[in-house]
Tab-separated table of C-alpha atoms and ligand atoms in Angstrom:
chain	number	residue	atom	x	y	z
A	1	UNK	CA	12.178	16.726	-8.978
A	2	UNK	CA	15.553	15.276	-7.215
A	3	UNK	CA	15.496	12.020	-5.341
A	4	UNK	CA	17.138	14.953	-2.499
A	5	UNK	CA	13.750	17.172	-2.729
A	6	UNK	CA	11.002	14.393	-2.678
A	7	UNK	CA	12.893	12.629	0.200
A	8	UNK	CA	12.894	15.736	2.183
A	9	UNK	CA	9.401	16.582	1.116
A	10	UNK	CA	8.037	13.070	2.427
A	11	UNK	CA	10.123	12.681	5.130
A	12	UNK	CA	8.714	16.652	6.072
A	13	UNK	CA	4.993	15.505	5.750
A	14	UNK	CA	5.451	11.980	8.276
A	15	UNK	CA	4.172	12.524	11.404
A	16	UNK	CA	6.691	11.789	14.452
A	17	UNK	CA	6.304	8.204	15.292
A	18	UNK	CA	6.281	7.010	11.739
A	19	UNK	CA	9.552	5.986	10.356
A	20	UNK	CA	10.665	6.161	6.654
A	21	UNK	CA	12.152	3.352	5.090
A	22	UNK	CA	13.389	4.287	1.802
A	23	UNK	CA	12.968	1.909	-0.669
A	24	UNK	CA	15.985	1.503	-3.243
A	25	UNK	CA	15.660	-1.725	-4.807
A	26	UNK	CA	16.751	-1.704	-8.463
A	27	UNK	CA	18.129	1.847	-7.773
A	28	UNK	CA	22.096	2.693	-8.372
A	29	UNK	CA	24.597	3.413	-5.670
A	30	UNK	CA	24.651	6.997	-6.526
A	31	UNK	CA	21.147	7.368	-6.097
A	32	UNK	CA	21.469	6.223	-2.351
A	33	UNK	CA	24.105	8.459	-1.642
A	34	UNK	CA	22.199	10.961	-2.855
A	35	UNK	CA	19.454	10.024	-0.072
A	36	UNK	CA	22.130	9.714	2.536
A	37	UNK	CA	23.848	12.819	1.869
A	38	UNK	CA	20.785	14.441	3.503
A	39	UNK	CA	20.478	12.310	6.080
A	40	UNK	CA	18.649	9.130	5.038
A	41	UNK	CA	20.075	5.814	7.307
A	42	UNK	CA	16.853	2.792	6.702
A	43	UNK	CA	16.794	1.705	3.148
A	44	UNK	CA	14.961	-0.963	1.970
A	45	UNK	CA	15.827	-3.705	-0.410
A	46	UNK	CA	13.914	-6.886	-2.098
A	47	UNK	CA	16.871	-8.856	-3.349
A	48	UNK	CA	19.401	-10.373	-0.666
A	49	UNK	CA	22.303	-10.286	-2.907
A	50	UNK	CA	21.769	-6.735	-4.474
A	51	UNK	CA	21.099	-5.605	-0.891
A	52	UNK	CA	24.680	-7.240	0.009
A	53	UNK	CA	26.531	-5.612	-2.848
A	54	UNK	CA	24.938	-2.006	-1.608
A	55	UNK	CA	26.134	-2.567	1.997
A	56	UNK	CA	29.560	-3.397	0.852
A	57	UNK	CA	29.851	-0.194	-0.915
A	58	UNK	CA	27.891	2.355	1.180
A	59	UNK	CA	28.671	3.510	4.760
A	60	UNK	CA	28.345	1.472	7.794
A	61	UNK	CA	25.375	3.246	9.718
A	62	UNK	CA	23.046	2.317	7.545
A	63	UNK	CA	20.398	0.109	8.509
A	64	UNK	CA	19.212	-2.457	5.942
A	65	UNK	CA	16.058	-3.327	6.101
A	66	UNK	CA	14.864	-6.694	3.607
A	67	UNK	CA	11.468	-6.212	2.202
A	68	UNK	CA	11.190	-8.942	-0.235
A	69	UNK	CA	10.040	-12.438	0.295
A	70	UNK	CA	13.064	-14.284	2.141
A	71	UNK	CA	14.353	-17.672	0.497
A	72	UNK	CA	15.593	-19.512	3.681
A	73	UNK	CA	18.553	-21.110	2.104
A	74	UNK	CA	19.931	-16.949	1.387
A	75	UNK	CA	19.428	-16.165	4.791
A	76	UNK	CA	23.206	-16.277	5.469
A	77	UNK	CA	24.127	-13.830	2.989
A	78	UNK	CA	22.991	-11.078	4.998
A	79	UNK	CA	22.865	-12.406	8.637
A	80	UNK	CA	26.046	-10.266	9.397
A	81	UNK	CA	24.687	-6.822	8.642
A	82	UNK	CA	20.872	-7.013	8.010
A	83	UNK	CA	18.771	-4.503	10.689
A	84	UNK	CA	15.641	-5.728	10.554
A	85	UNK	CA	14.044	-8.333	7.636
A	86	UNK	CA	9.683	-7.332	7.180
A	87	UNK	CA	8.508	-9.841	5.334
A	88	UNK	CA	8.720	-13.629	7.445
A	89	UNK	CA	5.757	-15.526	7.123
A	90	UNK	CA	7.121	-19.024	8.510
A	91	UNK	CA	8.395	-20.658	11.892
A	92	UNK	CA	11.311	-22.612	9.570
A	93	UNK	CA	12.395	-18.996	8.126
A	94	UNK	CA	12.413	-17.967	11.820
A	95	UNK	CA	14.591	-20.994	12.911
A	96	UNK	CA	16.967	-20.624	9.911
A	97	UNK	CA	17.249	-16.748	10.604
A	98	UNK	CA	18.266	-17.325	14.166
A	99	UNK	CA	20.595	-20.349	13.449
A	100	UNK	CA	22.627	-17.488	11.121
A	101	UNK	CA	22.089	-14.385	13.696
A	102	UNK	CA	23.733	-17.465	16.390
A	103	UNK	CA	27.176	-17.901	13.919
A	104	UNK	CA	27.295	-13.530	13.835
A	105	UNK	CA	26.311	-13.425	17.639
A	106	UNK	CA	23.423	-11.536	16.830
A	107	UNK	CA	19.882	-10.249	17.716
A	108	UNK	CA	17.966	-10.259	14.188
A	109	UNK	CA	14.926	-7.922	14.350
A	110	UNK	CA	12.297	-9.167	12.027
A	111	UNK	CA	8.397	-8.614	11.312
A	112	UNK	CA	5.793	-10.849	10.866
A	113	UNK	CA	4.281	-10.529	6.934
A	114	UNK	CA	0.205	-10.650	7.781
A	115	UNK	CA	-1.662	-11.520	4.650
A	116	UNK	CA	-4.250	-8.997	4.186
A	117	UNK	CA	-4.783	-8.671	0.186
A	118	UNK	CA	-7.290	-9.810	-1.623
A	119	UNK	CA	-4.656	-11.405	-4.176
A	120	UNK	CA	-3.072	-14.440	-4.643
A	121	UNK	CA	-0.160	-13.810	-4.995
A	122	UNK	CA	1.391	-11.962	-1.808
A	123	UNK	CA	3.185	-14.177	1.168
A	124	UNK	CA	1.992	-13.867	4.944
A	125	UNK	CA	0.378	-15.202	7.711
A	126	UNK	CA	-3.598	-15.097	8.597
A	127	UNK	CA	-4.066	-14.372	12.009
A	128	UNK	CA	-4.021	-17.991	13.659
A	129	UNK	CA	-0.777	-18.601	12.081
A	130	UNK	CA	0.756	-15.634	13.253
A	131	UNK	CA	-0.665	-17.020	17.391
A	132	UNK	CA	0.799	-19.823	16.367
A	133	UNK	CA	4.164	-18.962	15.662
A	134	UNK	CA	4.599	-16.862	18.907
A	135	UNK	CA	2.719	-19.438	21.174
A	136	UNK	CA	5.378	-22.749	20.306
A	137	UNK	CA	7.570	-23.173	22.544
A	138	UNK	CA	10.028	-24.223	19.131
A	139	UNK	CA	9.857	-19.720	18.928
A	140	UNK	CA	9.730	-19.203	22.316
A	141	UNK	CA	13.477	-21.176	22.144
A	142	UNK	CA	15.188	-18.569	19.419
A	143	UNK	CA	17.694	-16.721	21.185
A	144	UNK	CA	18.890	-14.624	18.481
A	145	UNK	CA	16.123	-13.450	17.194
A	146	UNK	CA	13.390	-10.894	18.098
A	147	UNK	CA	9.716	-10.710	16.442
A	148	UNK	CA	9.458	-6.145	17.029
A	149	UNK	CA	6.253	-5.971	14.848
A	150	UNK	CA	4.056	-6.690	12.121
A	151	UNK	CA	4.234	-5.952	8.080
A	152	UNK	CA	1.221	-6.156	5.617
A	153	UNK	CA	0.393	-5.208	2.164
A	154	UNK	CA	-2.799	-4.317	0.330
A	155	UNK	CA	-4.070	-5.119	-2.503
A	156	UNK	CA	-2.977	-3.295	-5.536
A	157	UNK	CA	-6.375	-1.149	-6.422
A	158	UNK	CA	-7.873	2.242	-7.064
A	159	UNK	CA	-9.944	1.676	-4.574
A	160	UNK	CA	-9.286	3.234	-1.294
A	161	UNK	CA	-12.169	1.490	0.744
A	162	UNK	CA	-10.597	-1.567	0.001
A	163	UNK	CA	-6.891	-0.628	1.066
A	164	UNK	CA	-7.971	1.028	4.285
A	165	UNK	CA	-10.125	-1.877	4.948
A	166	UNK	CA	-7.109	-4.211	4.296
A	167	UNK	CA	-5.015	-2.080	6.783
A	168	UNK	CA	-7.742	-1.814	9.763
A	169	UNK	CA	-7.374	-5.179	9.308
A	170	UNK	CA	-3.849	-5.220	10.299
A	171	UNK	CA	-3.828	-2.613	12.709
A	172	UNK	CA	-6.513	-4.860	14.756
A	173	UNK	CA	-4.676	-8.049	14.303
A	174	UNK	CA	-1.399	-5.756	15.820
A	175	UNK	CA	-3.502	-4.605	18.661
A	176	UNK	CA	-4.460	-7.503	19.749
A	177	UNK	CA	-1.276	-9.288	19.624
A	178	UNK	CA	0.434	-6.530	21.314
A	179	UNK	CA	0.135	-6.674	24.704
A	180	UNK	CA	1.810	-10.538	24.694
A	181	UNK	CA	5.305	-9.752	24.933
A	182	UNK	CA	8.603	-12.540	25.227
A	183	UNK	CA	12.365	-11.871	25.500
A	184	UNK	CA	12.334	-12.486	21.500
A	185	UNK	CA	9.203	-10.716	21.027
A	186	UNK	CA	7.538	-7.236	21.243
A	187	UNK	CA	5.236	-5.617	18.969
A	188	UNK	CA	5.954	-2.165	18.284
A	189	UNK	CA	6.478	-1.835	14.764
A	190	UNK	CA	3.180	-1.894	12.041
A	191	UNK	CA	4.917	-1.973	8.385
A	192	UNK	CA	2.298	-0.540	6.115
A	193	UNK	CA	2.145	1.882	3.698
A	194	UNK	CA	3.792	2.251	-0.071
A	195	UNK	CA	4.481	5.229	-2.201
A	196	UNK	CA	0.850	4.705	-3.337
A	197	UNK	CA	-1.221	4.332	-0.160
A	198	UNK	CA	1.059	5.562	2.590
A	199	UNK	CA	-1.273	8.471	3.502
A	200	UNK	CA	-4.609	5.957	3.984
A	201	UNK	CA	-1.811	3.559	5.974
A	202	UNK	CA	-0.571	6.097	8.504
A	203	UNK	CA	-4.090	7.187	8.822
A	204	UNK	CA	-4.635	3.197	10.278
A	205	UNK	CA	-2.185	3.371	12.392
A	206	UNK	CA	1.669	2.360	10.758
A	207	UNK	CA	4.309	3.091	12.642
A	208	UNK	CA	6.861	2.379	9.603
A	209	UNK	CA	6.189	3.360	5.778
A	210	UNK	CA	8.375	1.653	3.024
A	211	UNK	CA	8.783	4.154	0.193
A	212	UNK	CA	10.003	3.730	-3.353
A	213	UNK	CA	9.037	5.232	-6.511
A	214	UNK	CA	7.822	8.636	-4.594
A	215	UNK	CA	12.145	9.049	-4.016
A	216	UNK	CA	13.884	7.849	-6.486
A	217	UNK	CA	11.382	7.277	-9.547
A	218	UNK	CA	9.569	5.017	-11.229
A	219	UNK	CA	11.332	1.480	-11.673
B	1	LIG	C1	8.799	-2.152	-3.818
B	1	LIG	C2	8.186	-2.250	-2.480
B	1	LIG	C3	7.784	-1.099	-1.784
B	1	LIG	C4	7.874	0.288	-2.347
B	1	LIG	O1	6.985	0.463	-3.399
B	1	LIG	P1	6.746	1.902	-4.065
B	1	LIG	O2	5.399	1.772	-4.680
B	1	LIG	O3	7.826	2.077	-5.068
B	1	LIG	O4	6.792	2.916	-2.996
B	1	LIG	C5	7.260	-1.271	-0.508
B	1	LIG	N1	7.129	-2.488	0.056
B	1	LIG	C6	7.514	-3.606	-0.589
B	1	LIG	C7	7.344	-4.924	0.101
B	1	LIG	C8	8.038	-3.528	-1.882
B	1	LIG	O5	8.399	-4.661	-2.498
């Protein structure tokens, strides 16, 4: 099928309040255009400067939303244009992502990447990190940036127990840091949900699904 007939399909099947960010990392130009010429405007990308060289060449309303894991010394490379960055999992990446937002004289959006896989391997917070973060006053100081939600992964498994465990999880760690809200911080957005597990992670609650291989193909 068309990367134009399996966006529409997905983008058909989301309920309301669940927003589609369609993930194009690796992917061609044309194969975004294709998304945007019916109507896709959030795409997600892993790698700062392939992200860059996509904005430069694709129209200007469309949000850019960084998935990967942020290096803090790239930061700058997209401070000018990125919408909102998922994965920060560190007060320093906050400070550094505000000190660029400051030079652009803007508000960066960004989520904070909960670790809830059983792996090794992926980045994020626990819980008491993430109360930690928005308690310091050093956060509480960042002017030019606002924490909007939270973004999570599971683990990559067959099983579904597991992932829906993984994303209750999250959805309870997102409850109960919702209702603490700051100038620079407000938690409406729950990240969750891949080509693969989307279904079980709107089921728990996400409000935001990143989707990849379901659009445009295997990578
Ligand atoms: C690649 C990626 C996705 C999309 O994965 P698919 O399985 O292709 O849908 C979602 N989130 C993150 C963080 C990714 O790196």
């Amino acid at each position: 099928m068309s990367i134009q007939t399996n966006l529409l399909e997905i983008k058909n099947s989301l309920p309301k309040h669940v927003t589609l960010v369609a993930v194009s990392k690796t992917k061609p130009v044309s194969d975004l255009q294709q998304a945007y010429e019916v109507g896709q405007r959030i795409f997600g990308e892993n790698k700062i400067q392939e992200m860059t060289e996509k904005w430069e060449q694709l129209p200007k309303d469309i949000q850019w939303h960084m998935i990967g894991h942020v290096q803090t010394n790239k930061v700058k490379y997209m401070a000018e244009y990125v919408h909102l960055i998922h994965g920060v999992d560190s007060l320093k990446l906050l400070i550094e992502i505000n000190k660029q937002a400051k030079k652009h004289n803007r508000i960066i959006q960004c989520l904070l990447q909960v670790y809830i896989a059983q792996e090794e391997t992926k980045f994020g917070l626990n819980e008491a990190e993430v109360l930690e973060i928005i308690h310091s006053e050093t956060f509480k100081s960042l002017e030019n940036i606002k924490v909007v939600g939270l973004m999570g992964m599971a683990s990559f498994t067959n099983s579904e127990e597991i992932i829906q465990n993984e994303f209750i999880t999250l959805k309870n760690i997102f409850d109960y840091v919702k209702p603490y809200q700051l100038t620079n911080c407000s938690f409406e957005i729950l990240s969750m949900g891949m080509s693969g597990d989307y279904k079980i992670a709107i089921d728990c609650g996400s409000t935001m699904v990143r989707i990849g291989s379901s659009i445009f193909g295997s990578r």
